Tab-separated table of C-alpha atoms in Angstrom:
chain	number	residue	atom	x	y	z
A	1	MET	CA	30.888	120.926	85.969
A	2	ARG	CA	32.097	117.688	85.568
A	3	LYS	CA	28.858	115.048	84.783
A	4	MET	CA	29.091	112.080	87.423
A	5	LEU	CA	29.627	108.955	85.699
A	6	ASN	CA	33.026	109.341	84.894
A	7	ILE	CA	32.796	107.184	81.958
A	8	GLU	CA	36.662	107.017	81.143
A	9	ARG	CA	36.954	105.406	84.668
A	10	VAL	CA	34.221	102.533	84.028
A	11	LEU	CA	36.182	101.826	80.694
A	12	LYS	CA	39.531	100.824	82.576
A	13	GLN	CA	37.761	97.608	84.225
A	14	GLU	CA	35.918	95.003	82.953
A	15	ARG	CA	33.268	93.884	85.190
A	16	LEU	CA	31.610	98.216	85.614
A	17	MET	CA	30.921	97.633	81.946
A	18	LEU	CA	30.314	94.694	81.787
A	19	ALA	CA	27.615	96.207	85.210
A	20	MET	CA	26.836	99.500	82.862
A	21	THR	CA	26.687	98.418	79.251
A	22	GLY	CA	26.920	94.724	79.529
A	23	PHE	CA	29.903	94.559	76.995
A	24	ASN	CA	32.667	93.813	77.613
A	25	ARG	CA	35.884	96.821	76.664
A	26	ASN	CA	36.576	94.924	73.128
A	27	THR	CA	33.353	94.619	72.132
A	28	PHE	CA	32.488	98.648	73.525
A	29	GLU	CA	35.825	99.757	70.422
A	30	ASN	CA	34.760	96.884	68.236
A	31	LEU	CA	30.722	98.731	68.050
A	32	LEU	CA	33.014	101.644	68.667
A	33	VAL	CA	33.742	102.153	65.104
A	34	THR	CA	30.002	100.226	63.262
A	35	PHE	CA	28.112	103.148	66.316
A	36	SER	CA	30.913	106.421	64.568
A	37	ASN	CA	29.991	105.876	61.001
A	38	ILE	CA	26.884	105.276	61.521
A	39	TYR	CA	25.699	108.643	63.598
A	40	GLU	CA	28.411	110.765	61.445
A	41	GLN	CA	26.672	109.536	57.458
A	42	GLN	CA	23.146	110.535	59.902
A	43	ILE	CA	24.380	113.710	60.579
A	44	LEU	CA	26.000	114.489	57.336
A	45	SER	CA	22.345	113.433	55.793
A	46	VAL	CA	20.273	116.260	57.817
A	47	PRO	CA	20.661	119.864	57.379
A	48	ARG	CA	22.000	121.621	59.824
A	49	GLN	CA	20.349	124.097	61.370
A	50	ARG	CA	23.769	126.090	62.428
A	51	ALA	CA	26.879	126.478	61.017
A	52	LEU	CA	29.067	124.440	62.571
A	53	GLY	CA	30.472	124.716	65.791
A	54	GLY	CA	27.286	127.204	66.795
A	55	GLY	CA	24.872	126.149	69.281
A	56	ARG	CA	25.550	125.376	72.550
A	57	LYS	CA	28.094	122.909	73.500
A	58	ALA	CA	26.715	119.015	73.932
A	59	ARG	CA	27.333	117.098	76.687
A	60	LEU	CA	27.553	114.084	75.077
A	61	CYS	CA	31.158	115.025	73.361
A	62	ASN	CA	31.607	112.692	71.213
A	63	PRO	CA	30.547	108.553	69.950
A	64	GLN	CA	32.292	107.422	72.454
A	65	GLU	CA	30.124	108.400	74.808
A	66	LYS	CA	26.880	108.726	73.468
A	67	LEU	CA	27.768	104.713	72.073
A	68	PHE	CA	28.658	104.692	76.138
A	69	TYR	CA	24.894	106.486	77.114
A	70	ILE	CA	22.260	104.252	74.939
A	71	LEU	CA	24.396	100.921	76.557
A	72	PHE	CA	24.340	101.995	79.387
A	73	TYR	CA	19.938	103.313	79.365
A	74	PHE	CA	19.221	99.796	78.026
A	75	LYS	CA	21.454	98.157	79.819
A	76	CYS	CA	20.041	100.371	83.402
A	77	TYR	CA	16.583	101.184	82.568
A	78	PRO	CA	17.179	105.048	84.505
A	79	THR	CA	14.387	106.666	84.503
A	80	PHE	CA	15.418	110.008	82.499
A	81	TYR	CA	15.465	111.865	85.708
A	82	VAL	CA	19.138	109.989	86.642
A	83	ALA	CA	20.753	109.546	82.985
A	84	GLY	CA	20.600	112.845	83.216
A	85	ILE	CA	22.293	113.720	86.811
A	86	LEU	CA	24.500	110.711	85.979
A	87	PHE	CA	25.527	112.597	82.425
A	88	ASP	CA	24.733	115.635	82.875
A	89	ILE	CA	22.177	116.392	81.084
A	90	ASP	CA	18.573	118.080	81.575
A	91	ARG	CA	16.109	114.808	81.499
A	92	ALA	CA	14.301	116.037	78.280
A	93	GLN	CA	17.991	115.732	77.053
A	94	ALA	CA	17.783	112.152	78.576
A	95	HIS	CA	14.306	110.986	76.234
A	96	TYR	CA	16.328	113.268	73.997
A	97	TRP	CA	18.673	111.205	72.984
A	98	MET	CA	17.981	108.286	74.125
A	99	HIS	CA	15.226	108.235	71.308
A	100	ARG	CA	18.289	109.896	69.198
A	101	LEU	CA	19.949	106.853	69.841
A	102	GLN	CA	18.211	103.986	69.682
A	103	GLY	CA	17.901	104.117	66.044
A	104	ILE	CA	21.751	103.931	65.675
A	105	LEU	CA	22.407	101.911	68.197
A	106	GLU	CA	19.879	99.081	66.685
A	107	TYR	CA	21.664	99.408	63.544
A	108	THR	CA	24.131	99.247	64.222
A	109	LEU	CA	23.840	95.632	66.370
A	110	GLY	CA	21.596	94.734	63.948
A	111	LYS	CA	18.478	94.192	65.784
A	112	LYS	CA	15.802	96.297	67.202
A	113	MET	CA	15.917	97.136	70.932
A	114	ILE	CA	12.396	96.449	72.077
A	115	LEU	CA	11.200	99.155	75.564
A	116	PRO	CA	9.153	97.527	78.024
A	117	GLU	CA	5.343	98.255	77.307
A	118	CYS	CA	2.956	100.030	79.432
A	119	LYS	CA	1.405	98.574	81.750
A	120	LEU	CA	-1.320	96.373	81.950
A	121	ASN	CA	-4.754	97.742	82.488
A	122	ASN	CA	-6.745	93.979	83.426
A	123	ILE	CA	-6.769	90.050	82.813
A	124	GLU	CA	-7.283	90.133	78.534
A	125	GLN	CA	-4.617	92.317	78.114
A	126	PHE	CA	-1.760	89.966	80.349
A	127	ILE	CA	-3.331	86.983	78.648
A	128	GLU	CA	-3.106	88.516	75.433
A	129	ARG	CA	1.057	89.317	75.451
A	130	PHE	CA	1.901	86.356	77.564
A	131	ASP	CA	-0.333	83.102	76.339
A	132	GLY	CA	0.869	80.722	77.838
A	133	VAL	CA	2.312	80.876	81.239
A	134	GLU	CA	0.256	79.504	83.343
A	135	ARG	CA	2.860	80.630	87.023
A	136	VAL	CA	2.588	84.269	88.564
A	137	MET	CA	4.518	85.566	91.214
A	138	ILE	CA	3.847	89.408	92.332
A	139	ASP	CA	6.438	90.945	94.618
A	140	VAL	CA	5.153	94.038	96.482
A	141	ILE	CA	5.647	96.183	99.053
A	142	GLU	CA	3.065	97.019	101.776
A	143	HIS	CA	2.481	100.943	102.605
A	144	HIS	CA	1.204	102.603	105.388
A	145	VAL	CA	-1.091	105.212	104.314
A	146	LYS	CA	-2.538	107.416	106.379
A	147	PRO	CA	-6.371	107.639	106.233
A	148	HIS	CA	-7.968	111.385	104.493
A	149	LYS	CA	-9.204	113.361	106.906
A	150	GLU	CA	-12.070	114.783	105.830
A	151	GLN	CA	-13.364	118.531	105.828
A	152	ASN	CA	-16.314	119.975	106.901
């Protein structure tokens, strides 16, 4: 089965590259060289569980697909369900690859990729995290909720 997302098509269109990864094709290709080297070093530094070629075949087959996946993840922040559908992997694998590739991308870029923090539980946490913010705009959508029927 084919992946829902055609990476080759995206790589050919500059606007799609920028929209999906935040980088143009030339920058992507330059990053790919460093990313590939770091990825290979990481693979060689860890003892193998299986012989080369053993186990299930990976869906993110090559460094290009892996780099595209992690850049796409940090640009678009899809849920792992959505990332799984787009890249034809299970949501658990989407989660695994995000965490595995994040460190390699950080090393490649030379900076930390900071993930969104958990939601705020009280005003004190907000003030601590956003010290100095004078105005806050809250955007909400109202949904009608049917009242719960009591059973006698």
